[in-house]
Coordinates of C-alpha atoms in Angstrom, one line a residue:
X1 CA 84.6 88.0 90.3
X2 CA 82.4 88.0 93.3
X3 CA 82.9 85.5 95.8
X4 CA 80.5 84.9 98.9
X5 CA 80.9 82.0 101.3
X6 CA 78.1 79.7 102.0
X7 CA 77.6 80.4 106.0
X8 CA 77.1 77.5 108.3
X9 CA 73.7 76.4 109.5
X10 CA 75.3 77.4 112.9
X11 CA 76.0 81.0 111.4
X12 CA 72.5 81.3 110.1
X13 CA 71.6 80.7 113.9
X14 CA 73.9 83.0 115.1
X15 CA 72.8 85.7 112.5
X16 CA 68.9 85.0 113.7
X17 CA 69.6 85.5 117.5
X18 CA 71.5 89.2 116.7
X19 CA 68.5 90.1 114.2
X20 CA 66.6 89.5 117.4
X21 CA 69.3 91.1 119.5
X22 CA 69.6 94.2 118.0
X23 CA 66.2 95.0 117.0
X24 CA 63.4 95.6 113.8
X25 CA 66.1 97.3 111.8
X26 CA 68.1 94.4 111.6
X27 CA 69.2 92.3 108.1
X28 CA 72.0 89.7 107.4
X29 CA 74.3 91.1 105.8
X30 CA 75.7 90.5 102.3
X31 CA 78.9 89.1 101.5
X32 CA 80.7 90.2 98.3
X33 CA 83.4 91.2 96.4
X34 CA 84.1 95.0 96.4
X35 CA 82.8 95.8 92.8
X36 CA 79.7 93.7 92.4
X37 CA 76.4 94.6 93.7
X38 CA 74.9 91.1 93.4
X39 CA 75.7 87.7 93.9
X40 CA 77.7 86.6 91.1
X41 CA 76.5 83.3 89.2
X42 CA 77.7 80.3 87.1
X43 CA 74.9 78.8 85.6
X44 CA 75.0 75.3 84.0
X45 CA 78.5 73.4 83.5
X46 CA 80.5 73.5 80.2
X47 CA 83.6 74.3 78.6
X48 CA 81.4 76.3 76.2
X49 CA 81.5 79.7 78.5
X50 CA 79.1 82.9 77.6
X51 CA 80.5 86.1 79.9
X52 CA 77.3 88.4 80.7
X53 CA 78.0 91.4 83.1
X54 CA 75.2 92.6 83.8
X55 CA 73.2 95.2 86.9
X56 CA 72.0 93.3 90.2
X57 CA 68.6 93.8 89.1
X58 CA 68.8 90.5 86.1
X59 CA 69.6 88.0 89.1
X60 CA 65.9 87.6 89.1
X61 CA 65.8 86.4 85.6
X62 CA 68.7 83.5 86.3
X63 CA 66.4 80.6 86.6
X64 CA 65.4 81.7 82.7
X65 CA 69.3 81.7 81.9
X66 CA 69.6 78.4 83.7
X67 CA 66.9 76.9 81.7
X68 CA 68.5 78.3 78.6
X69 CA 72.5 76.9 79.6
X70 CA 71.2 73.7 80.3
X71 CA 68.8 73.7 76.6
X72 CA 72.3 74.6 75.0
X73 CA 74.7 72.8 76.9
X74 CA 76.7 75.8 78.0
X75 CA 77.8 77.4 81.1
X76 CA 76.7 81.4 81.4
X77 CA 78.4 83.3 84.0
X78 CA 77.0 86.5 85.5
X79 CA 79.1 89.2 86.8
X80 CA 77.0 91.8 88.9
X81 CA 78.1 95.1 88.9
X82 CA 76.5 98.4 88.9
X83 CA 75.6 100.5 85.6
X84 CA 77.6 103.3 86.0
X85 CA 80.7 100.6 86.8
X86 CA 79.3 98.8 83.7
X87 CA 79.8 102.2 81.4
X88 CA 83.6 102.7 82.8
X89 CA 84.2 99.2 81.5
X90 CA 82.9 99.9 78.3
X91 CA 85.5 102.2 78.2
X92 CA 88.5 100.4 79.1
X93 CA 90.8 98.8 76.5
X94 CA 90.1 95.3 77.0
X95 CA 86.3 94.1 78.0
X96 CA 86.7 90.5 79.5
X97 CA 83.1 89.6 78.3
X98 CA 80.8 88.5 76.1
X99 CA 77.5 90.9 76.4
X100 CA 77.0 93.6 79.2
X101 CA 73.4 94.1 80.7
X102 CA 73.2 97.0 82.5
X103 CA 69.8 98.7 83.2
X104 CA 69.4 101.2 81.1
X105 CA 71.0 102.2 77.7
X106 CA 71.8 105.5 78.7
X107 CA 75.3 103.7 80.1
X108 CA 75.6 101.7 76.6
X109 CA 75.2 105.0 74.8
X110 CA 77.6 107.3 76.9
X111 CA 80.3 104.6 77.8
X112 CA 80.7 102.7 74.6
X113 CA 82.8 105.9 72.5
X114 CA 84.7 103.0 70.6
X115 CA 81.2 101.5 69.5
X116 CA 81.9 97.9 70.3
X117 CA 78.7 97.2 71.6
X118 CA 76.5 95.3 68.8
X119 CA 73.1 94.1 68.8
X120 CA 71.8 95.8 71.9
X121 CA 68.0 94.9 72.3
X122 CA 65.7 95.5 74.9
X123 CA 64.8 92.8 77.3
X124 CA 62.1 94.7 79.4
X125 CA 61.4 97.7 80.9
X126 CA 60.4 98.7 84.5
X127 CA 59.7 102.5 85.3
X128 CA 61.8 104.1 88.4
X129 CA 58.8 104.9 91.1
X130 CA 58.6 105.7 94.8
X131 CA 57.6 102.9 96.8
X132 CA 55.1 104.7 100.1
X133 CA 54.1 102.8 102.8
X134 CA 50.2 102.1 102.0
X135 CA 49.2 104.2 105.1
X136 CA 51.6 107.0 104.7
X137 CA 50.9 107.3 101.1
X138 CA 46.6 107.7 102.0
X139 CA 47.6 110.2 104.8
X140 CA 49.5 112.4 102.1
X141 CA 46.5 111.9 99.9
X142 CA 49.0 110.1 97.2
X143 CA 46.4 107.1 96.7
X144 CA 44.0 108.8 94.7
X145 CA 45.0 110.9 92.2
X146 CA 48.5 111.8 90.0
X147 CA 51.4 112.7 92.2
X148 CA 54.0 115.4 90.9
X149 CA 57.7 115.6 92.2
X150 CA 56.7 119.0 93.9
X151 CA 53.8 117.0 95.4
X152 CA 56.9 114.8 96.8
X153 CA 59.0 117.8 97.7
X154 CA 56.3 119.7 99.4
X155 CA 55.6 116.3 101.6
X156 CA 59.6 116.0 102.4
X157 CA 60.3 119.6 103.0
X158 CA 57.0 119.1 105.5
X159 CA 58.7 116.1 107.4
X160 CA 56.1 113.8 106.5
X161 CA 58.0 112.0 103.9
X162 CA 61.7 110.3 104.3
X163 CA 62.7 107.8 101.8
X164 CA 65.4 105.0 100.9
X165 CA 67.1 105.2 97.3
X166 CA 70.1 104.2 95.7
X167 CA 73.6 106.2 94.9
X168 CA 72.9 108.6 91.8
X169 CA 76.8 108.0 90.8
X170 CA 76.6 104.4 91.8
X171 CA 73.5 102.6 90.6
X172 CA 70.8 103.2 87.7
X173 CA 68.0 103.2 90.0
X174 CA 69.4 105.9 91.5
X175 CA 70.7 107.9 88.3
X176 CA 67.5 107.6 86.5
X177 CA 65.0 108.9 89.5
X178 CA 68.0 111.8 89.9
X179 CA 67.2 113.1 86.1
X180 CA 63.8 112.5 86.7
X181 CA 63.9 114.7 89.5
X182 CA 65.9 117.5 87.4
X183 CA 64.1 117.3 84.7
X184 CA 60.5 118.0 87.2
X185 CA 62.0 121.2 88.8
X186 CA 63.5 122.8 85.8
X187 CA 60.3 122.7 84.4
X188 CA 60.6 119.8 81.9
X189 CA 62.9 121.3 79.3
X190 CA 63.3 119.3 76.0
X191 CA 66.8 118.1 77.4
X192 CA 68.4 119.3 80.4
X193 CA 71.2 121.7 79.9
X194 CA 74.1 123.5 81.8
X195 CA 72.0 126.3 81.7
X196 CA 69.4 124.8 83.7
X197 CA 71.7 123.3 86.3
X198 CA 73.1 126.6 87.4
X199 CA 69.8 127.9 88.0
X200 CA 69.8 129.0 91.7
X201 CA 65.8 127.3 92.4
X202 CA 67.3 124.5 91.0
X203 CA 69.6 123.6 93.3
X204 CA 67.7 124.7 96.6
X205 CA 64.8 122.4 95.8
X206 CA 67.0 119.7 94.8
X207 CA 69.1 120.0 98.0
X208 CA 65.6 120.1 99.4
X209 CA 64.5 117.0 98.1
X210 CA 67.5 115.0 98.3
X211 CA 67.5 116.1 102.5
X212 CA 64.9 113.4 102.7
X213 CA 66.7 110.6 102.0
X214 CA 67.5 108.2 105.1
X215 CA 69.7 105.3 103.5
X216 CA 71.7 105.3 100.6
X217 CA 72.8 102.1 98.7
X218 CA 75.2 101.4 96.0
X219 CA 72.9 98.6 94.4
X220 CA 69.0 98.3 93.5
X221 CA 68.8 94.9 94.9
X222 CA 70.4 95.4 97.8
X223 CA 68.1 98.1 98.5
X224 CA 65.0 96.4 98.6
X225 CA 66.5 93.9 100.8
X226 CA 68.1 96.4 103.1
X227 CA 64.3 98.0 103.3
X228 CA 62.1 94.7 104.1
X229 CA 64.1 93.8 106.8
X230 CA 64.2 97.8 108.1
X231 CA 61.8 100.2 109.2
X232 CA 61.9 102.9 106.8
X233 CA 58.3 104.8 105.5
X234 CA 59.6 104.5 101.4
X235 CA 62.2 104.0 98.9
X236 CA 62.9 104.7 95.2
X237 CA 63.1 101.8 93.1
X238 CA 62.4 100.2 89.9
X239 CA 58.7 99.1 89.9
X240 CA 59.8 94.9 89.5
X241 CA 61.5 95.6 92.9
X242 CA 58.7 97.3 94.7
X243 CA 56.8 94.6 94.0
X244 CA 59.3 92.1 95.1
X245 CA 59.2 93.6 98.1
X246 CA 55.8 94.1 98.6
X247 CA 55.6 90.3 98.2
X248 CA 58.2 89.9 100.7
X249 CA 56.4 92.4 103.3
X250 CA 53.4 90.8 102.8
X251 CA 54.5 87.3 103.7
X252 CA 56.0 89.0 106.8
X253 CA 53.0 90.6 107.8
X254 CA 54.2 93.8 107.3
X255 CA 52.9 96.9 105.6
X256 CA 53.3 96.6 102.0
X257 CA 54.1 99.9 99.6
X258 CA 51.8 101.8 97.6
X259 CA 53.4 103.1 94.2
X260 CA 53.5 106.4 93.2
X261 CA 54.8 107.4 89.6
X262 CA 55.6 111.3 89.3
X263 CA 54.0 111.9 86.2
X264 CA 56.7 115.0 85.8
X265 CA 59.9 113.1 86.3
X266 CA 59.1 109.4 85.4
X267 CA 62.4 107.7 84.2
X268 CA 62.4 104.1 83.0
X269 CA 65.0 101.0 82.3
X270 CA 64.8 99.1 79.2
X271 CA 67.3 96.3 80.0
X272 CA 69.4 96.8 76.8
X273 CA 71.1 93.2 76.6
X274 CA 74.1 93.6 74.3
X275 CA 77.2 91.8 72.1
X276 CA 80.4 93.0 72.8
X277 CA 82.3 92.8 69.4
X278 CA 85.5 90.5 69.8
X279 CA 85.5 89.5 66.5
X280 CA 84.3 85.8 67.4
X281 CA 81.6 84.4 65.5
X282 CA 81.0 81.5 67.2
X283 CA 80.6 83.5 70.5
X284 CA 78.1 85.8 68.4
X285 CA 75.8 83.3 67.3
X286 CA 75.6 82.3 70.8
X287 CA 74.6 85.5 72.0
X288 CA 72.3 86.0 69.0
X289 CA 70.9 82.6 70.6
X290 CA 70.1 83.8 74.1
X291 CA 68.8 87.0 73.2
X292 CA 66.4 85.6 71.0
X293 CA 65.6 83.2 74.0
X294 CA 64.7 85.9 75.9
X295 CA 62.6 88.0 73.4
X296 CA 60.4 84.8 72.4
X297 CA 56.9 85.5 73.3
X298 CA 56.9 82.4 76.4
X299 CA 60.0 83.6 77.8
X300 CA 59.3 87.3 77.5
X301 CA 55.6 86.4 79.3
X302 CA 57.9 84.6 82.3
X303 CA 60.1 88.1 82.4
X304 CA 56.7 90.0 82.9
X305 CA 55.5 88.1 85.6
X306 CA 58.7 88.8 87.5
X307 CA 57.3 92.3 87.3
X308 CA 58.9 93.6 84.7
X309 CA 57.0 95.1 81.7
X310 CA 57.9 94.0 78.3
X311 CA 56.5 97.0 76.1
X312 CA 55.7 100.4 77.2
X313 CA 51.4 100.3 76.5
X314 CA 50.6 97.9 79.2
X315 CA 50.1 94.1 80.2
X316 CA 49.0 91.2 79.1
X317 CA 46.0 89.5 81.1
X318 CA 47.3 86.2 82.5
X319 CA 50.4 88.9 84.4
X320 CA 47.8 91.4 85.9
X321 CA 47.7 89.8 88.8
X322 CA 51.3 90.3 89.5
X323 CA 50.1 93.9 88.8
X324 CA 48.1 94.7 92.0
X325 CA 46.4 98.1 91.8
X326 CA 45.7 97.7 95.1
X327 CA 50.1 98.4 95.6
X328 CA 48.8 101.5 93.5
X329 CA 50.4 99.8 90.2
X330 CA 49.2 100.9 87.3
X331 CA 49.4 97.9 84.6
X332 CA 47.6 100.5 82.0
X333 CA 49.7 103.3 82.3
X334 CA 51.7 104.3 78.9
X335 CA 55.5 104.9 79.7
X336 CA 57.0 107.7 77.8
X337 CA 60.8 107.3 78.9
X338 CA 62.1 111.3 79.5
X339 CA 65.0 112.4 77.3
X340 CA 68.4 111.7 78.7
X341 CA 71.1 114.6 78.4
X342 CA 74.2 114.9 76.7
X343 CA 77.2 112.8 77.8
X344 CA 79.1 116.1 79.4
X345 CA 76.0 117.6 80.9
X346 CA 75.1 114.0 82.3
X347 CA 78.5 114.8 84.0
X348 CA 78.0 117.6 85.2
X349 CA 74.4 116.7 86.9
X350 CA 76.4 113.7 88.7
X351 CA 79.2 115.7 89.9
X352 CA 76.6 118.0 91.3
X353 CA 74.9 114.9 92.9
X354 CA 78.0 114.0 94.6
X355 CA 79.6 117.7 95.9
X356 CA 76.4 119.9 96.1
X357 CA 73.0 118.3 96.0
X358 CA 72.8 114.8 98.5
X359 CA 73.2 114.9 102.1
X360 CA 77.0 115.3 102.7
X361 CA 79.0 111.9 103.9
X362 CA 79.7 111.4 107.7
X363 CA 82.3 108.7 107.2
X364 CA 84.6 106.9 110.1
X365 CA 87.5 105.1 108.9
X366 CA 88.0 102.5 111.3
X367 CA 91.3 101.0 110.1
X368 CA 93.2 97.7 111.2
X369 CA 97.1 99.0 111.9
X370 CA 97.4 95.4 113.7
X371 CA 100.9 93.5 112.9
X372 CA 99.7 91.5 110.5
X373 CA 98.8 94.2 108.2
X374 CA 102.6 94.9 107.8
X375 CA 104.2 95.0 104.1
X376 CA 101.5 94.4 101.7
X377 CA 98.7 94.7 103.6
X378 CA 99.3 98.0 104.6
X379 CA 100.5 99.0 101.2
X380 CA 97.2 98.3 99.5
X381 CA 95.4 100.1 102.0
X382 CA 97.5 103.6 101.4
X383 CA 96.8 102.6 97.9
X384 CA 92.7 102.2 98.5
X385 CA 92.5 105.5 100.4
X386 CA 94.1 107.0 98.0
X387 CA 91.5 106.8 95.6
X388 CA 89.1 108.1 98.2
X389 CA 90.8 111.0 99.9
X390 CA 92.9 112.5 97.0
X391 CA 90.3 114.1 95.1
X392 CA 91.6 113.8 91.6
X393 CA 91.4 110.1 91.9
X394 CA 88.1 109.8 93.9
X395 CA 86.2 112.6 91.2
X396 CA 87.0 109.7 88.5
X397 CA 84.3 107.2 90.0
X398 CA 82.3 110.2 91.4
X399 CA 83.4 109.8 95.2
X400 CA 84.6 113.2 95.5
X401 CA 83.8 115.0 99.3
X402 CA 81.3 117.9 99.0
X403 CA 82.6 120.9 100.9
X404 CA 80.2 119.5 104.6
X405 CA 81.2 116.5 104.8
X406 CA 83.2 114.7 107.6
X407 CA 85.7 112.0 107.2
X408 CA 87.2 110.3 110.4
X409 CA 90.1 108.0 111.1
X410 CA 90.4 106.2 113.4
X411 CA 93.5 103.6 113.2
X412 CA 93.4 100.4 115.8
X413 CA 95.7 97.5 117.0
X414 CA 94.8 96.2 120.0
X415 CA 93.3 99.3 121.0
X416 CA 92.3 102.6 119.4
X417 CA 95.9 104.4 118.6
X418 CA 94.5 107.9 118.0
X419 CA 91.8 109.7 115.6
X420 CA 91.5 112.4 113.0
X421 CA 89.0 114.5 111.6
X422 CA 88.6 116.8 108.3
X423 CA 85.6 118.4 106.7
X424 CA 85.3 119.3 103.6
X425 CA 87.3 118.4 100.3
X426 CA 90.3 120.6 100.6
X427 CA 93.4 120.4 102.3
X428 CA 92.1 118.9 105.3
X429 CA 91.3 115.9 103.5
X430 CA 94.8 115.4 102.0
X431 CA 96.4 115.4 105.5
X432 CA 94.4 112.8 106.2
X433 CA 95.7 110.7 103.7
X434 CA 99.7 111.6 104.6
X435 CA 98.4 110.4 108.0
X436 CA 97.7 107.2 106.8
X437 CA 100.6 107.1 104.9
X438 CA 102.8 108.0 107.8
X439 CA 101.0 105.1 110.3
X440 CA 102.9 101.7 111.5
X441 CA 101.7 98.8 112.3
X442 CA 102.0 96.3 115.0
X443 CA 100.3 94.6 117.6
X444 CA 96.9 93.1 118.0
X445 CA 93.4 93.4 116.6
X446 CA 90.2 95.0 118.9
X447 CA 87.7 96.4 115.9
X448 CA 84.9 96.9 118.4
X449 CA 87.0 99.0 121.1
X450 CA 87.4 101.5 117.3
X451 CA 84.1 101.2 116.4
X452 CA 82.8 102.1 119.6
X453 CA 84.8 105.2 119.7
X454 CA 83.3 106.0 116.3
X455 CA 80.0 106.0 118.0
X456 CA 81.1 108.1 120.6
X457 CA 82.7 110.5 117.8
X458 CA 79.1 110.4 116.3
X459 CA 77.6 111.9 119.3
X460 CA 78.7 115.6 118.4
X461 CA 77.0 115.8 115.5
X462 CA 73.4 115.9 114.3
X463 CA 73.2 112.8 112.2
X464 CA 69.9 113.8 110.6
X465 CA 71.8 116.8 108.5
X466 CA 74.5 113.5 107.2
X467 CA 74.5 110.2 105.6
X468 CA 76.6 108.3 108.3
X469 CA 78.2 105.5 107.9
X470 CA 81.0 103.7 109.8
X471 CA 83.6 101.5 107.9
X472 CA 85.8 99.1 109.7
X473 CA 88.8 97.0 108.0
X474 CA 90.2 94.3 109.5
X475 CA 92.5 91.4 108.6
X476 CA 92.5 89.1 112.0
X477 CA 90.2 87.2 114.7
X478 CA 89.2 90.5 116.5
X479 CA 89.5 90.4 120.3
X480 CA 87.1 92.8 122.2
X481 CA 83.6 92.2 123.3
X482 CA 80.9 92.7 121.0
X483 CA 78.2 93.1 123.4
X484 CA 79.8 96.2 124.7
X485 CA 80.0 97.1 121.1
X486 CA 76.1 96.7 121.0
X487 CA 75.2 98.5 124.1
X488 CA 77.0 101.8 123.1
X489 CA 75.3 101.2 119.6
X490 CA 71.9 100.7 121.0
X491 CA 72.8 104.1 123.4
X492 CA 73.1 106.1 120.1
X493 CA 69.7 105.3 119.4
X494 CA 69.9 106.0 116.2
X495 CA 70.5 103.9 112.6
X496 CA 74.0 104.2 111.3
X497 CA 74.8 100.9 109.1
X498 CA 78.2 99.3 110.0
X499 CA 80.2 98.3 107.0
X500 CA 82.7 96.0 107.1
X501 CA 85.9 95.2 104.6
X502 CA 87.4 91.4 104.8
X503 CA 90.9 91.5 104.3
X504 CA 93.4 88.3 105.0
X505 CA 92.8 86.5 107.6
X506 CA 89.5 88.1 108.9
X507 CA 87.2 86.3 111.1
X508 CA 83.7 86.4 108.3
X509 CA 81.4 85.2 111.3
X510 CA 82.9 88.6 113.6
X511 CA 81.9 90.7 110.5
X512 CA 78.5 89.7 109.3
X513 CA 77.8 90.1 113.4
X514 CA 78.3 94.0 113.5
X515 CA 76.5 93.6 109.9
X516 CA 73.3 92.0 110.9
X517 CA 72.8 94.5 114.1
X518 CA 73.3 97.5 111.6
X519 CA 70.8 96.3 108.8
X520 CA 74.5 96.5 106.7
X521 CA 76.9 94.5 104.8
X522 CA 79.8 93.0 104.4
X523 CA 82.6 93.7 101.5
X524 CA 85.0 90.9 100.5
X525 CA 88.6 92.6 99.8
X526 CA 91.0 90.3 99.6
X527 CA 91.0 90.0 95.4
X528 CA 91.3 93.9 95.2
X529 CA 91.0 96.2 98.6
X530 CA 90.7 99.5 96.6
X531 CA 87.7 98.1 94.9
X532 CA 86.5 97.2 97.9
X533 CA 86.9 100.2 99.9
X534 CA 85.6 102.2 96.7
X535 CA 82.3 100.2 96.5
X536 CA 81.4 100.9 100.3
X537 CA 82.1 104.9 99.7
X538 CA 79.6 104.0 96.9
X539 CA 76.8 103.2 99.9
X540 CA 76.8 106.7 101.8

């Protein structure tokens, strides 16, 4: 489903000079259809095909699945995409796969409600920690002693802490350290209730704690890339990713992360790995294969030294290495996963998330109304912002606006044609979306003359209080310059990631440019623009 083109040695060039260009901050960017959050994979070559969807975290384990395809003579083809996309699927008529893999069975549990899932076994298990850079972490005094979530609050709400972390309605990672989190500062209730979320402290410390985030991602794996090549003091991830990266900083030279795990709000994945029931035997058996490829003792010690745990009392000896306690892992820590609430008050906590709790959105809409986007193309973007702006349709995949945030148009040809501002999720918001209706096309393509009047448009506010983000679609070989596009984006002098949509005949090389400056990334939409445009809104 997720296509990503191979880039040419003289791309890769390219992309080194602008990481040089535009500074520390700086990352190539990632190429990919809308919906997935990894880079889809097609392992071995048969006719003989096993369909695994599956969270971004597993592409770690493919050179297992390869070795396992090519042992079987089969092909296996992952499809990334994040949990909480994985438990809408479970709920749509028709599942085109064999086995879904998401990271936790909390999506297994609330999205399969036809019960078509069978055989769902653990894999592993990884706990959801904060990763703190080594010296940070000593100067809060983290490095020696357990560490609370109002130990994390207090050091946020001080301005001594700022941290990276997924999407709560987008990605596990996310989700999991969210509950965590609510479960800590309602005072660790057997299961969270709807009582407890309208509790007044609640929601200011939450608010409070959620104030510290810098970045937001849509995917766990993306996120630890996005932070290597950055310059950010933390991030919450699964513990196999903070050491990833740690091994990745420390190549670098860089400061490596020291993990903390809030003893009060500790959340965990356990990497269900499941059959969906189609009725065919023969595909069965082959699951039933695989899985009990992965659970063999050999295979299962290969998972842990990826830095994943495969029980919940601890490591084996040959794997403690992987295990540093000098990252502040603790290899002999016993992991008692919380209790996960009820499917409607689940709901509930993510709506909140999304309209109360995080940072609000600043979002500018920088959208190609160039000649070529005439008839269709211009068709299936009213559809995609559709699902964004009308908030009926964006509350389905927990989008929805929360009463501060700021959404900005700004339509382009050859120049920038006007732009339009609304805050909030009201009525504002809906004109918004009869303007794009009511927009023709015609004429050229300049992106960078829109997206530097998005920077200037970010000027009048105080981007500390926001999650900013500008979003650019474009279907052509921009004209334009885009070194005047990077000196007004180093005048800002501030971070604001630069997402791009590819749509017809889009210049890729133009894209991954503004990308790589922005430590962003770029969306494929051409299969299906209102995924694409979805999965980005999924990011901020």
């Amino acid at each position: 489903m997720k296509i990503r083109k191979k880039i040419l040695p003289l791309l890769l060039l390219l992309v080194t000079a602008l990481l040089a260009a535009c500074g520390p901050n700086s990352r190539p960017a990632e190429t990919g259809e809308a919906s997935a959050s990894g880079k889809d994979a097609v392992l071995g070559s048969s006719r003989e095909v096993l369909r695994i969807v599956s969270g971004s975290e597993n592409s770690q384990l493919e050179p297992l699945l390869q070795e396992f395809a090519n042992q079987e003579h089969i092909q296996i083809e992952m499809t990334y995409k994040g949990s909480l996309d994985i438990m809408r699927l479970l709920g749509d008529e028709e599942i085109p796969y064999d086995a879904v893999w998401p990271a936790s069975s909390l999506w297994i549990s609330t999205g399969d409600t036809k019960h078509r899932i069978k055989h769902a076994k653990s894999v592993s298990v990884t706990p959801v920690v904060f990763g703190i850079r080594q010296s940070l972490a000593e100067e809060l005094g983290f490095t020696d002693r357990e560490v609370s979530v109002d130990d994390l609050l207090q050091a946020i709400q001080s301005g001594k802490l700022r941290f990276c972390m997924t999407s709560a309605t987008q990605s596990n990672s996310g989700a999991s350290a969210y509950i965590g989190f609510l479960y800590a500062l309602s005072g660790n209730p057997e299961v969270i209730t709807s009582e407890d979320l309208a509790d007044d402290q609640l929601r200011t410390d939450m608010r409070n704690l959620l104030s510290g985030v810098d970045r937001s991602s849509g995917s766990s794996d993306w996120l630890k890339d996005m932070f290597v090549a950055g310059d950010y003091n933390a991030m919450v991830n699964y513990e196999c990713l903070i050491i990833q990266a740690n091994q990745e900083l420390e190549e670098q030279g860089k400061e490596t992360l020291y993990a903390v795990y809030p003893y009060d709000g500790l959340s965990l994945a356990d990497s269900p790995l499941g059959w969906v029931d189609n009725g065919d035997e023969k595909q069965e058996e082959l699951f039933l294969k695989l899985q009990e490829y992965l659970l063999s003792e050999d295979i299962q010690n290969q998972i842990q030294r990826t830095g994943r745990r495969t029980g919940y009392t601890g490591i084996s000896e040959e794997n403690r290495d992987v295990f540093r306690k000098d990252w502040g892992l603790q290899p002999d820590r016993v992991l008692s996963p919380i209790r996960m609430p009820a499917a409607d008050v689940l709901f509930e906590c993510l709506d909140l998330y999304q309209t109360d709790f995080k940072k609000p959105s600043l979002n500018v809409y920088c959208l190609d109304y160039s000649g070529s986007m005439s008839g269709e193309g211009n068709e299936q973007l009213v559809a995609a912002m559709e699902q964004l702006l009308i908030q009926e349709n964006a509350r389905k995949n927990f989008l929805q606006a929360s009463s501060e945030e700021i959404n900005i148009l700004i339509p382009f040809n050859d120049r920038v044609l006007a732009f339009y501002t609304a805050k909030g999720s009201g009525q504002e918001l809906e004109k918004l979306y009869d303007t794009i209706k009511q927009l023709r096309t015609g004429g050229g393509t300049d992106m960078y003359a829109a997206a530097e009047r998005g920077l200037k448009m970010l000027e009048q506010y105080d981007l500390s209080q926001y999650t900013p983000a500008i979003i650019i679609l474009s279907d052509g070989v921009s004209s334009g310059s885009f070194s005047d596009f990077e000196e007004a984006y180093q005048e800002l002098g501030q971070e604001v990631p630069i997402f791009s949509i590819m749509f017809g005949d889009a210049d890729e090389t133009q894209l991954e440019e503004l990308a790589a400056c922005t430590n962003a990334r770029v969306f494929d939409g051409r299969e299906n623009l209102t995924e694409a445009f979805r999965s980005v809104k999924g990011y901020n």
